[in-house]
Structure formats: C-alpha cells, structure tokens
Short mmCIF file of C-alpha atoms in Angstrom, two decimals:
data_model
loop_
_atom_site.label_atom_id
_atom_site.label_comp_id
_atom_site.label_asym_id
_atom_site.label_seq_id
_atom_site.Cartn_x
_atom_site.Cartn_y
_atom_site.Cartn_z
CA MET A 253 -9.03 86.24 45.77
CA THR A 254 -6.99 83.46 43.71
CA GLU A 255 -4.85 84.46 40.86
CA PRO A 256 -5.94 83.66 37.63
CA THR A 257 -4.46 80.26 36.31
CA THR A 258 -2.03 80.50 33.33
CA ARG A 259 -0.58 77.48 31.12
CA ARG A 260 3.06 78.33 29.39
CA ILE A 261 3.55 76.28 26.17
CA ALA A 262 7.14 76.04 24.58
CA ILE A 263 7.73 75.31 20.95
CA GLU A 264 11.50 74.30 21.29
CA PRO A 265 13.27 74.10 19.10
CA LEU A 266 11.75 75.70 16.04
CA SER A 267 12.16 73.26 13.24
CA ARG A 268 13.08 73.83 9.65
CA VAL A 269 14.68 77.16 10.12
CA GLU A 270 18.26 78.15 10.05
CA GLY A 271 19.69 78.61 13.54
CA HIS A 272 18.01 77.96 16.97
CA GLY A 273 14.79 79.63 18.50
CA LYS A 274 11.57 78.93 20.30
CA VAL A 275 8.50 80.12 20.76
CA THR A 276 6.61 80.70 24.01
CA LEU A 277 2.64 80.81 24.21
CA LEU A 278 0.81 81.89 27.32
CA LEU A 279 -2.61 80.73 27.69
CA ASP A 280 -5.23 81.86 30.41
CA GLU A 281 -7.54 79.45 32.33
CA ALA A 282 -10.14 79.58 29.48
CA GLY A 283 -7.36 78.42 27.04
CA ALA A 284 -7.23 81.69 25.23
CA VAL A 285 -3.65 83.06 24.09
CA ARG A 286 -2.65 85.91 26.00
CA GLU A 287 0.91 86.34 24.82
CA ALA A 288 3.16 84.79 22.02
CA ARG A 289 6.71 85.39 21.62
CA LEU A 290 9.82 84.37 19.56
CA HIS A 291 12.86 84.08 21.46
CA ILE A 292 16.28 83.79 19.88
CA VAL A 293 18.18 81.57 22.17
CA GLU A 294 21.58 81.28 20.67
CA PHE A 295 24.15 84.16 21.10
CA ARG A 296 26.98 85.20 18.83
CA GLY A 297 29.03 88.08 19.57
CA PHE A 298 30.31 89.11 16.18
CA GLU A 299 29.79 92.77 16.68
CA ALA A 300 31.94 92.59 19.84
CA PHE A 301 35.04 90.42 18.51
CA ILE A 302 35.17 92.16 15.12
CA VAL A 303 36.49 95.15 17.11
CA GLY A 304 40.16 95.10 17.29
CA ARG A 305 40.81 93.13 14.16
CA PRO A 306 42.45 94.56 10.85
CA TYR A 307 39.75 95.71 8.36
CA TRP A 308 40.66 93.49 5.64
CA GLU A 309 39.78 90.51 7.64
CA VAL A 310 36.28 91.52 8.33
CA PRO A 311 34.62 90.28 4.94
CA VAL A 312 35.98 86.72 5.64
CA VAL A 313 35.28 86.54 9.27
CA VAL A 314 31.56 87.92 9.34
CA GLN A 315 30.42 85.38 6.85
CA ARG A 316 30.87 82.94 9.48
CA LEU A 317 27.75 84.29 10.99
CA CYS A 318 25.79 81.78 8.91
CA GLY A 319 26.18 78.40 6.59
CA ILE A 320 23.15 79.45 4.51
CA CYS A 321 23.83 83.12 3.61
CA PRO A 322 27.70 83.79 3.74
CA VAL A 323 27.77 85.27 0.55
CA SER A 324 25.73 88.08 1.72
CA HIS A 325 27.63 89.17 4.54
CA ASN A 326 30.76 89.00 2.57
CA LEU A 327 29.32 91.09 0.10
CA CYS A 328 28.08 93.65 2.30
CA ALA A 329 30.98 94.00 4.69
CA ALA A 330 33.20 94.51 1.39
CA LYS A 331 30.72 97.18 0.26
CA ALA A 332 30.95 98.97 3.46
CA LEU A 333 34.97 98.67 3.41
CA ASP A 334 34.98 100.06 -0.15
CA ALA A 335 34.54 103.39 1.44
CA VAL A 336 37.44 102.66 4.12
CA VAL A 337 39.93 102.06 1.31
CA GLY A 338 38.58 104.69 -0.93
CA GLY A 339 38.00 102.67 -3.75
CA VAL A 340 35.07 102.62 -6.31
CA PRO A 341 34.97 98.77 -7.30
CA PRO A 342 35.91 98.61 -11.17
CA PRO A 343 33.03 97.67 -13.60
CA SER A 344 34.30 93.95 -13.83
CA ALA A 345 34.53 93.67 -9.91
CA VAL A 346 30.81 94.94 -9.58
CA LYS A 347 29.70 92.50 -12.37
CA LEU A 348 31.51 89.63 -10.68
CA ARG A 349 29.89 90.78 -7.04
CA ARG A 350 26.31 90.93 -8.84
CA LEU A 351 27.12 87.24 -10.17
CA MET A 352 27.76 85.94 -6.74
CA HIS A 353 24.64 88.08 -5.04
CA SER A 354 22.35 86.28 -7.81
CA ALA A 355 23.80 82.91 -7.37
CA GLN A 356 23.49 83.27 -3.55
CA LEU A 357 19.73 84.47 -4.05
CA LEU A 358 18.98 81.59 -6.07
CA GLN A 359 20.47 78.89 -3.82
CA SER A 360 19.16 80.24 -0.52
CA HIS A 361 15.52 80.72 -2.15
CA ALA A 362 15.51 77.28 -3.61
CA LEU A 363 16.58 75.69 -0.34
CA HIS A 364 13.88 77.60 1.59
CA PHE A 365 10.89 76.86 -0.43
CA PHE A 366 11.61 73.20 -1.66
CA HIS A 367 13.06 71.74 1.44
CA LEU A 368 12.02 73.94 4.56
CA ALA A 369 8.55 75.26 3.58
CA SER A 370 7.15 72.93 0.82
CA PRO A 371 6.15 70.20 3.00
CA ASP A 372 3.62 72.31 4.77
CA LEU A 373 2.39 73.44 1.65
CA LEU A 374 2.05 70.39 -0.01
CA PHE A 375 0.79 67.99 2.79
CA GLY A 376 -0.89 70.46 4.89
CA PHE A 377 -0.10 72.36 8.31
CA ASP A 378 -1.53 69.63 10.46
CA SER A 379 -0.76 66.83 8.53
CA ASP A 380 1.13 63.78 9.77
CA ALA A 381 4.38 65.13 11.40
CA SER A 382 6.09 61.78 10.00
CA ARG A 383 5.75 62.65 6.62
CA ARG A 384 5.59 66.28 6.65
CA ASN A 385 9.24 66.81 6.21
CA LEU A 386 12.20 66.51 3.52
CA MET A 387 12.01 62.85 3.49
CA GLY A 388 8.30 62.73 3.06
CA LEU A 389 8.62 65.22 0.31
CA VAL A 390 11.27 62.81 -1.49
CA GLU A 391 8.98 59.93 -1.09
CA ARG A 392 5.54 61.69 -2.03
CA HIS A 393 6.76 64.39 -4.55
CA PRO A 394 10.05 63.40 -5.86
CA GLU A 395 9.77 65.53 -8.72
CA VAL A 396 9.71 68.47 -6.64
CA ALA A 397 12.47 67.33 -4.44
CA LYS A 398 14.77 67.02 -7.04
CA MET A 399 13.87 70.51 -8.72
CA GLY A 400 14.92 72.03 -5.62
CA VAL A 401 18.27 69.99 -5.20
CA MET A 402 19.20 70.95 -8.86
CA LEU A 403 18.16 74.65 -8.58
CA ARG A 404 20.26 74.94 -5.46
CA LYS A 405 23.14 72.84 -7.01
CA PHE A 406 23.43 75.35 -9.86
CA GLY A 407 23.59 78.49 -7.75
CA GLN A 408 26.37 76.82 -5.56
CA GLN A 409 28.38 75.50 -8.59
CA VAL A 410 28.28 79.28 -9.67
CA LEU A 411 29.35 80.42 -6.38
CA GLU A 412 32.15 77.82 -6.33
CA ALA A 413 33.44 79.18 -9.65
CA VAL A 414 33.64 82.84 -8.58
CA TYR A 415 33.40 82.89 -4.65
CA GLY A 416 36.19 80.39 -4.30
CA LYS A 417 33.89 77.95 -2.37
CA ARG A 418 30.29 77.03 -2.17
CA VAL A 419 30.17 78.12 1.62
CA HIS A 420 32.57 80.39 3.06
CA GLY A 421 34.58 81.59 0.24
CA THR A 422 36.66 84.73 -0.22
CA GLY A 423 35.37 86.47 -3.46
CA ALA A 424 34.58 89.91 -2.43
CA VAL A 425 37.43 92.07 -0.85
CA PRO A 426 37.58 95.72 0.07
CA GLY A 427 37.74 97.64 -3.12
CA GLY A 428 36.65 94.86 -5.27
CA VAL A 429 36.90 91.00 -5.94
CA ASN A 430 39.89 88.72 -5.88
CA LYS A 431 39.20 86.67 -9.32
CA HIS A 432 37.72 86.68 -12.55
CA LEU A 433 35.30 83.63 -13.76
CA SER A 434 37.01 81.36 -16.15
CA LEU A 435 36.05 80.93 -19.79
CA GLU A 436 35.33 77.41 -19.27
CA ALA A 437 33.23 77.90 -16.27
CA ARG A 438 31.04 80.47 -17.86
CA ASP A 439 30.43 78.39 -21.28
CA GLN A 440 29.45 75.37 -18.78
CA PHE A 441 26.95 77.63 -17.03
CA VAL A 442 25.76 79.02 -20.14
CA SER A 443 24.84 75.80 -21.40
CA GLN A 444 22.77 74.86 -18.32
CA VAL A 445 20.64 78.25 -18.25
CA PRO A 446 17.73 76.89 -20.36
CA GLN A 447 17.09 74.19 -18.07
CA VAL A 448 17.63 76.27 -15.14
CA LYS A 449 15.36 78.67 -16.26
CA ALA A 450 12.60 76.23 -17.17
CA TRP A 451 12.91 74.91 -13.45
CA ALA A 452 12.68 78.51 -12.28
CA LEU A 453 9.43 79.13 -14.26
CA GLU A 454 8.09 75.79 -12.93
CA ALA A 455 8.81 76.87 -9.36
CA VAL A 456 7.01 79.95 -9.61
CA GLY A 457 3.90 78.15 -11.20
CA LEU A 458 4.18 75.70 -8.16
CA ALA A 459 4.14 78.54 -5.82
CA ARG A 460 1.14 80.36 -7.60
CA ARG A 461 -0.88 76.96 -7.69
CA LEU A 462 -0.32 76.24 -4.03
CA THR A 463 -1.33 79.55 -3.37
CA GLU A 464 -4.48 79.67 -5.39
CA VAL A 465 -5.57 76.27 -4.12
CA ASN A 466 -5.25 77.39 -0.50
CA GLN A 467 -6.11 81.18 -1.02
CA ALA A 468 -8.84 81.71 1.80
CA ARG A 469 -6.26 80.39 4.55
CA HIS A 470 -3.18 82.12 2.81
CA ARG A 471 -4.68 85.68 2.55
CA GLY A 472 -5.52 85.92 6.45
CA PHE A 473 -2.96 83.69 7.91
CA GLY A 474 -0.85 85.69 10.32
CA ALA A 475 -1.52 88.96 8.42
CA VAL A 476 -0.67 91.88 10.22
CA PRO A 477 -0.39 95.37 8.51
CA SER A 478 3.08 97.20 8.58
CA ASN A 479 5.55 99.44 6.97
CA LEU A 480 7.53 98.17 4.22
CA LEU A 481 11.48 98.83 3.74
CA GLY A 482 13.92 97.92 1.11
CA LEU A 483 16.36 99.00 -1.78
CA VAL A 484 15.49 100.20 -5.19
CA ALA A 485 17.40 101.59 -8.00
CA THR A 486 17.56 105.06 -8.90
CA ASP A 487 14.76 104.46 -11.46
CA GLY A 488 12.69 102.51 -8.90
CA SER A 489 13.27 99.11 -10.24
CA LEU A 490 14.32 96.12 -8.01
CA ASP A 491 18.00 96.24 -7.27
CA LEU A 492 19.32 93.65 -4.84
CA TYR A 493 23.09 94.73 -4.88
CA ASP A 494 22.86 98.49 -4.78
CA GLY A 495 20.44 101.26 -4.71
CA VAL A 496 18.39 103.63 -2.57
CA LEU A 497 16.18 102.88 0.64
CA ARG A 498 12.62 103.33 0.11
CA GLY A 499 9.72 102.85 2.78
CA VAL A 500 6.16 102.66 2.48
CA ASP A 501 3.19 102.45 5.22
CA ALA A 502 0.71 99.61 5.52
CA GLU A 503 -1.43 101.02 2.61
CA GLY A 504 1.49 101.63 0.28
CA ARG A 505 1.97 105.29 0.84
CA VAL A 506 5.57 106.43 0.27
CA LEU A 507 7.16 107.42 3.56
CA PHE A 508 10.50 108.30 2.22
CA ASP A 509 12.48 107.42 -0.78
CA GLY A 510 15.76 107.88 -2.64
CA VAL A 511 17.76 107.61 0.80
CA GLU A 512 21.35 106.59 0.54
CA ALA A 513 22.92 103.83 2.49
CA VAL A 514 25.16 106.30 4.52
CA ASP A 515 22.03 108.08 5.71
CA TYR A 516 20.26 104.78 7.02
CA ARG A 517 20.99 106.08 10.79
CA ALA A 518 18.47 109.15 10.26
CA LEU A 519 15.99 106.45 9.66
CA ILE A 520 16.28 103.30 11.84
CA ARG A 521 16.60 102.91 15.54
CA GLU A 522 17.18 99.61 17.29
CA GLU A 523 15.36 98.55 20.57
CA ALA A 524 16.58 95.85 23.15
CA ARG A 525 14.35 93.73 24.77
CA PRO A 526 15.14 91.37 27.85
CA TRP A 527 13.79 88.20 26.47
CA SER A 528 15.37 87.87 22.98
CA TYR A 529 19.17 88.07 21.69
CA MET A 530 17.50 89.63 18.84
CA LYS A 531 17.07 93.61 18.49
CA PHE A 532 13.82 95.21 17.25
CA PRO A 533 14.45 97.88 14.54
CA TYR A 534 11.88 100.64 13.81
CA LEU A 535 11.51 103.89 11.78
CA GLU A 536 12.48 106.59 14.36
CA ARG A 537 10.01 109.06 13.07
CA LEU A 538 7.24 106.82 13.71
CA GLY A 539 8.40 105.14 17.00
CA PRO A 540 8.85 101.58 17.95
CA ASP A 541 4.97 100.93 18.60
CA VAL A 542 3.99 101.63 15.08
CA GLY A 543 7.46 101.90 13.31
CA TRP A 544 8.26 98.32 12.68
CA TYR A 545 8.48 96.95 9.23
CA LYS A 546 8.76 93.99 6.90
CA VAL A 547 11.44 93.29 4.75
CA GLY A 548 12.48 90.60 1.94
CA PRO A 549 10.59 89.32 -1.10
CA LEU A 550 7.16 90.37 -0.05
CA ALA A 551 8.39 93.75 0.58
CA ARG A 552 10.65 94.00 -2.33
CA LEU A 553 8.05 92.95 -4.96
CA GLN A 554 5.52 95.53 -3.48
CA LEU A 555 8.26 98.35 -3.03
CA CYS A 556 9.69 98.29 -6.48
CA ASP A 557 8.08 99.67 -9.50
CA ARG A 558 9.27 96.96 -11.74
CA LEU A 559 11.79 93.96 -12.22
CA PRO A 560 14.45 94.50 -14.71
CA THR A 561 14.27 91.05 -16.25
CA PRO A 562 11.37 90.23 -18.63
CA LEU A 563 10.17 86.68 -17.36
CA ALA A 564 10.29 87.57 -13.53
CA GLU A 565 8.68 91.16 -14.28
CA ALA A 566 5.58 89.28 -15.85
CA ALA A 567 5.46 86.89 -12.77
CA ARG A 568 5.43 89.89 -10.49
CA LEU A 569 2.59 91.46 -12.46
CA GLU A 570 0.73 88.28 -11.76
CA PHE A 571 1.53 88.14 -8.16
CA ARG A 572 0.41 91.70 -7.70
CA ALA A 573 -2.77 91.05 -9.72
CA ALA A 574 -3.62 88.31 -7.08
CA TYR A 575 -2.91 90.49 -4.13
CA PRO A 576 -4.47 93.96 -4.95
CA GLY A 577 -3.31 96.91 -2.83
CA VAL A 578 -0.77 95.95 -0.35
CA THR A 579 -0.79 92.23 1.20
CA HIS A 580 0.82 91.65 4.43
CA ALA A 581 -0.07 87.94 4.47
CA PRO A 582 3.19 85.97 5.59
CA LEU A 583 2.39 83.03 3.00
CA ALA A 584 2.53 85.42 0.31
CA TYR A 585 6.36 85.35 0.85
CA HIS A 586 6.64 81.93 -0.66
CA TRP A 587 5.21 83.10 -4.01
CA ALA A 588 7.07 86.11 -4.03
CA ARG A 589 10.33 84.29 -3.18
CA MET A 590 10.05 82.01 -6.37
CA VAL A 591 9.35 85.10 -8.27
CA GLU A 592 12.79 86.43 -7.07
CA LEU A 593 14.26 83.11 -7.99
CA LEU A 594 13.18 83.53 -11.44
CA HIS A 595 14.87 86.88 -11.56
CA ALA A 596 18.15 85.63 -10.24
CA VAL A 597 18.25 83.05 -12.99
CA GLU A 598 17.59 85.56 -15.52
CA ASP A 599 20.11 87.88 -13.94
CA LEU A 600 22.82 85.32 -14.10
CA GLU A 601 21.92 84.77 -17.87
CA ARG A 602 22.66 88.51 -18.58
CA LEU A 603 25.55 88.60 -16.68
CA PHE A 604 27.11 85.36 -18.29
CA ALA A 605 26.87 87.21 -21.54
CA ASP A 606 29.20 90.13 -20.31
CA GLU A 607 32.87 89.79 -21.16
CA GLY A 608 33.60 91.81 -17.92
CA LEU A 609 33.43 88.68 -15.89
CA LEU A 610 36.52 87.16 -17.73
CA HIS A 611 38.88 90.09 -17.59
CA GLY A 612 39.53 93.66 -16.49
CA ASP A 613 40.58 95.58 -13.24
CA LEU A 614 39.54 93.57 -9.99
CA VAL A 615 40.29 96.05 -7.12
CA ALA A 616 40.48 99.88 -6.72
CA THR A 617 41.92 102.23 -3.58
CA GLY A 618 41.92 105.52 -3.12
CA ALA A 619 42.02 107.99 -0.01
CA ARG A 620 41.68 106.09 3.29
CA GLN A 621 38.66 106.77 5.01
CA ARG A 622 37.52 105.75 8.77
CA GLU A 623 34.02 104.74 8.23
CA GLY A 624 32.09 102.67 5.84
CA ILE A 625 28.43 101.62 5.46
CA GLY A 626 27.11 98.80 3.17
CA ILE A 627 23.63 97.82 2.31
CA ILE A 628 22.29 95.07 0.23
CA GLU A 629 19.16 93.08 -0.27
CA ALA A 630 19.97 89.59 1.24
CA PRO A 631 17.79 86.57 0.47
CA ARG A 632 15.80 87.38 3.48
CA GLY A 633 15.79 91.10 3.31
CA THR A 634 17.70 94.32 3.65
CA LEU A 635 21.07 93.78 5.35
CA ILE A 636 23.30 96.56 6.83
CA HIS A 637 26.89 96.20 7.79
CA HIS A 638 28.64 99.60 9.46
CA TYR A 639 32.32 99.72 10.27
CA GLU A 640 34.50 102.39 11.77
CA VAL A 641 38.25 101.90 11.59
CA GLY A 642 41.34 103.73 13.41
CA ASP A 643 44.34 104.70 11.79
CA ASP A 644 45.98 101.68 12.75
CA ASP A 645 43.56 99.77 10.42
CA LEU A 646 41.91 98.14 13.49
CA VAL A 647 37.95 98.01 13.19
CA THR A 648 36.78 100.24 16.27
CA ARG A 649 32.99 99.97 15.99
CA CYS A 650 30.87 97.34 14.08
CA ASN A 651 26.92 97.27 13.84
CA LEU A 652 25.03 94.86 12.07
CA ILE A 653 21.27 94.87 11.36
CA VAL A 654 20.65 91.60 9.58
CA SER A 655 17.46 90.79 7.47
CA THR A 656 15.88 88.75 10.06
CA THR A 657 16.43 91.39 12.69
CA ASN A 658 14.66 93.82 10.47
CA ASN A 659 11.69 91.44 10.33
CA ASN A 660 11.87 90.55 14.19
CA GLN A 661 8.73 92.39 15.15
CA ALA A 662 6.70 91.36 12.13
CA MET A 663 7.64 87.64 12.95
CA ASN A 664 6.35 88.12 16.37
CA GLU A 665 2.89 89.91 15.26
CA ALA A 666 2.52 86.91 12.81
CA ILE A 667 2.85 84.27 15.46
CA ARG A 668 0.73 86.19 17.91
CA ALA A 669 -1.95 86.38 15.30
CA VAL A 670 -1.80 82.64 14.30
CA ALA A 671 -1.68 81.54 17.92
CA GLN A 672 -4.73 83.74 18.79
CA ARG A 673 -6.64 82.46 15.86
CA TYR A 674 -5.87 78.99 15.81
CA LEU A 675 -5.07 77.73 19.29
CA SER A 676 -7.42 79.84 21.60
CA GLY A 677 -10.20 77.74 22.99
CA HIS A 678 -8.75 74.48 21.33
CA GLU A 679 -7.11 71.38 22.47
CA VAL A 680 -3.57 72.06 21.57
CA THR A 681 -2.13 69.49 19.32
CA GLU A 682 1.04 69.22 17.54
CA GLY A 683 -0.88 70.11 13.99
CA LEU A 684 -1.93 73.43 15.82
CA LEU A 685 1.45 74.30 17.26
CA ASN A 686 2.81 73.69 13.59
CA HIS A 687 0.75 76.57 12.47
CA VAL A 688 2.86 78.81 14.44
CA GLU A 689 5.99 77.39 13.23
CA VAL A 690 4.50 77.93 9.49
CA ALA A 691 4.36 81.56 10.30
CA VAL A 692 7.84 81.73 11.18
CA ARG A 693 8.95 79.92 8.61
CA ALA A 694 7.20 82.01 5.92
CA PHE A 695 9.83 84.64 6.87
CA ASP A 696 12.76 82.38 5.96
CA PRO A 697 14.43 83.45 9.26
CA CYS A 698 18.15 83.17 9.59
CA LEU A 699 18.30 83.19 13.54
CA SER A 700 22.06 82.64 13.94
CA CYS A 701 22.71 85.57 11.56
CA ALA A 702 20.22 87.82 13.80
CA THR A 703 21.54 86.86 17.36
CA HIS A 704 22.75 90.15 18.96
CA ALA A 705 22.98 91.88 22.67
CA MET A 706 23.05 95.17 23.89
CA GLY A 707 25.16 95.52 26.79
CA GLN A 708 25.83 92.46 29.11
CA MET A 709 23.90 89.20 28.44
CA PRO A 710 21.16 88.65 30.83
CA LEU A 711 22.04 85.79 33.08
CA GLU A 712 19.81 84.27 35.75
CA VAL A 713 20.73 81.80 38.50
CA THR A 714 18.21 79.92 40.22
CA VAL A 715 19.17 78.18 43.47
CA VAL A 716 17.09 75.27 44.64
CA ASP A 717 16.99 73.54 47.98
CA ALA A 718 16.99 69.85 48.66
CA GLY A 719 13.13 69.54 48.53
CA GLY A 720 13.09 71.39 45.40
CA ALA A 721 12.00 74.76 46.34
CA VAL A 722 13.49 77.88 45.11
CA ALA A 723 15.77 79.11 47.54
CA GLY A 724 16.82 82.28 45.82
CA VAL A 725 17.31 84.06 42.39
CA GLY A 726 19.94 86.04 41.09
CA ARG A 727 20.32 88.23 38.13
CA ARG A 728 22.82 90.02 36.15
CA GLY A 729 22.83 92.26 33.07
CA GLU A 730 18.76 92.20 32.71
CA ALA A 731 17.42 95.02 30.53
#
C-alpha cells in the first residue's frame, strides 16, 4: 500500500508585515489543504538577556524589540517598574505617558492601514502583484498615500517632542517620565489638530466604504469564533493605557471582568510548540483547545461599553451596527483600527488642553519592591511586561506576553480557514497565496516583538552524503 502523496507550499517571507515569518501549507493528493501554520522564524532572546541587567535600563532596552512599536514597550516596562521603585507616577507624568501612547497608536495604525493593508483592499487580493504595493498605491491613489504619510508624521512629531525621538526615545522611566512638553511644541500641535482630525474622519470613512463594497467577502473571510481579551476602564469605557482585564466568549458572554494587572497569572497560561518561536497563550480555565483568544482593535471595540471621545464613539456605534452581535472577521480589524486612530487624535486634542503637560512633578518613588507587572493596550493588542528584581537592583526574571503572541492561535486559525476555503482544489497562484497573507496582515502582527523560546532553541542538523541522500539527522532541544 503506497503512502498518500502530499505537497508542501511555503509562503516565505511574509510581505508587508513587521518582522520575519512564513506560512507553510500541506496539501493532499487531491489538492485539499490539510494543515496551515504560521511560523515565526526569527529569534530574539530579550527575556534571557534582560536578566542580570539593572532594572532602570529595562524601559530603554526592551523597546529595541521593535522599530514600529517601541513606545509601547517603553511605557509598559516603565509601568511594571513603577511598582519596583514604589512610586505612583505624578498626574503630570501620567498625562505625558498617555500623550506618548496616543501618538504611538496614531502613527502605528496609520502605517499599517495605509501602507501595509490598503493595497489589498483598494486593488483586490488577487490583483497584479506588481501594483499591489506601496508604489502602486502612490501611483493610483496618491491622496490616500499622502493622508497616511501625514497622519503618521503628526504622531511621530508628537513623539519626538515628548518621547525624545521618533523611534527609540527615553520618555518613560520607572516612577514617571523624564521631560515636559514645551509650550512652543504644544501650541504648534494644537494648530495642526483640526486638519489631522479631518484626515482621521476621512480614514474612518474610507475603511467603512471598503468594508461595505466588499461586504460579502469581508464578513466570512478567515472568521473563526474565539474569546476576546482586553483592558477597559473601571467604568467599562475603553482605556488603552490603564484599566482592568475583561474577557468575553465567542458570543459576547462575560467570562471575567475587573481583573487587576497583578492578577493576570490567574487567567493566562502559555504553551510552546516546536514549530514556532512564538508561544501560544490561552485562558487557563478553558484550556489550550478552546481558551485561545483575540486581542487588538477588533476585540477592544467589542469589549468596551463605549469610547470616551465623541467622534470615535459615534464611529464605534456605526461599526457595531454593521456587525450585530460579535464579529470574528479578521478584515473587520481594519475598520476598527481607523476608529481607534480617530480616538487617538481626539485624545491628543484633549491632552493638549491640559496644563499638566507643561509643568508639574515628573517622577515619584517610595518603598522598594521586588516585583512589577505592567499591562497596556498596544496598537496590536494587550501587552504584558512582568519583572522580578533582586536586592542588588538586577533583574532576576522577565516575562513578556506581547500583543502578537496573544493573537498567535487566532492568526493560525484564520490562515487555516482561508487556505481551506480558497486554495483547496484550485491551482495555486500568487493571488490565491496572497489571500493567506491578507489574513495575517489583518492582525497587524509584529513578528519581531513576538519571538520567544521556552528552554533550548530547537536545532536540527541534516547530514547529506555526496550523492545527495540523507545520511543522518541530529536534533537538540526539540520540544
């Protein structure tokens, strides 16, 4: 009896995402997709080499995980280490941190939607690959490309003024921040807000129209029901910087609510698998098979009771009306992302009116502690930093559960659903393979942030003889 013939297809590297990864598809002899996996193929050992470093270095070091969302890691690490220095950041410091956070969200969401995702949405998933890219966008839709550039530019300029640099600054420190916003910079930004807000409203409208035009495809594309996880304020409104953890099941029923950051370990467990350097988190009470969840804009707009800014709240209500109940369609992330971008602009406008950005205490310290946990809502979703520090001020333990890691199983389920729907029984073309990449891009993954290993890194060495035959295989550290 002969073994069934299988065919392996690799999409490598994934394009228009941050970091390096690949997707492998396994097709049987009839051309049906039997397996689809997202592999994270780069490795960064931040959780290991942070150990032994002074805790005050950590907020600056960990942001080197990424060039797209460094502010998120800087803020989350500083929040965790507030507890270590025993300080509650003064009101001015919290306002400045929130300013950094909203500026980061604005520039990151603009980059993803306009420059990474919009070529698929505007040209079509299986359109000519030579134009389905940023240069094609500039040529065919210059006004859209420019809007994305200008929105991102504004966010980065705000970051430069308060965070120190547009990328890899030093704004947040344990116990607070290290500088105020200058009056001149504040006034300059205030003068630009009306135009930036107009662009943000236009971006929401564009995302809504693209969804409506492609409604039939968008609703079912890669949709797999799951739990949702995220932060909300104590009154149930969206809070991207602080708050408590809320989780709901696939139908929207509350699983838990009001869980403080320090108690995240009672909710979440992480599982390692041998074919990826990214771990697979899940809700412990439900187990790894059904306890996985989604995070990020799509989860946040469905978890919260309302948005605290008026234009974005009106946009959220339109989004919820278009998707009654709970939607699990990955392509709905794009519309949700633009609603959050509008919220970020409104939040910046609110903060610019606060004199606390210009003066006030910047840092607070108190009784020294040995452990700190920080959680924020980064652009891509819930971000957790957890540190333990010895009496000598050196880090003894570091655990990072980043947004993309929290979405790991959701991304794998989405690409499997898309591959089985669009590739099974068809001749595999570049356009069809791009459907799988579209599913990955919808989550806006930051693959470099998410790389991680449990124990030893798996290593496989294959020995091939002069004729090309495999003479032997040696493995080390395989889970």
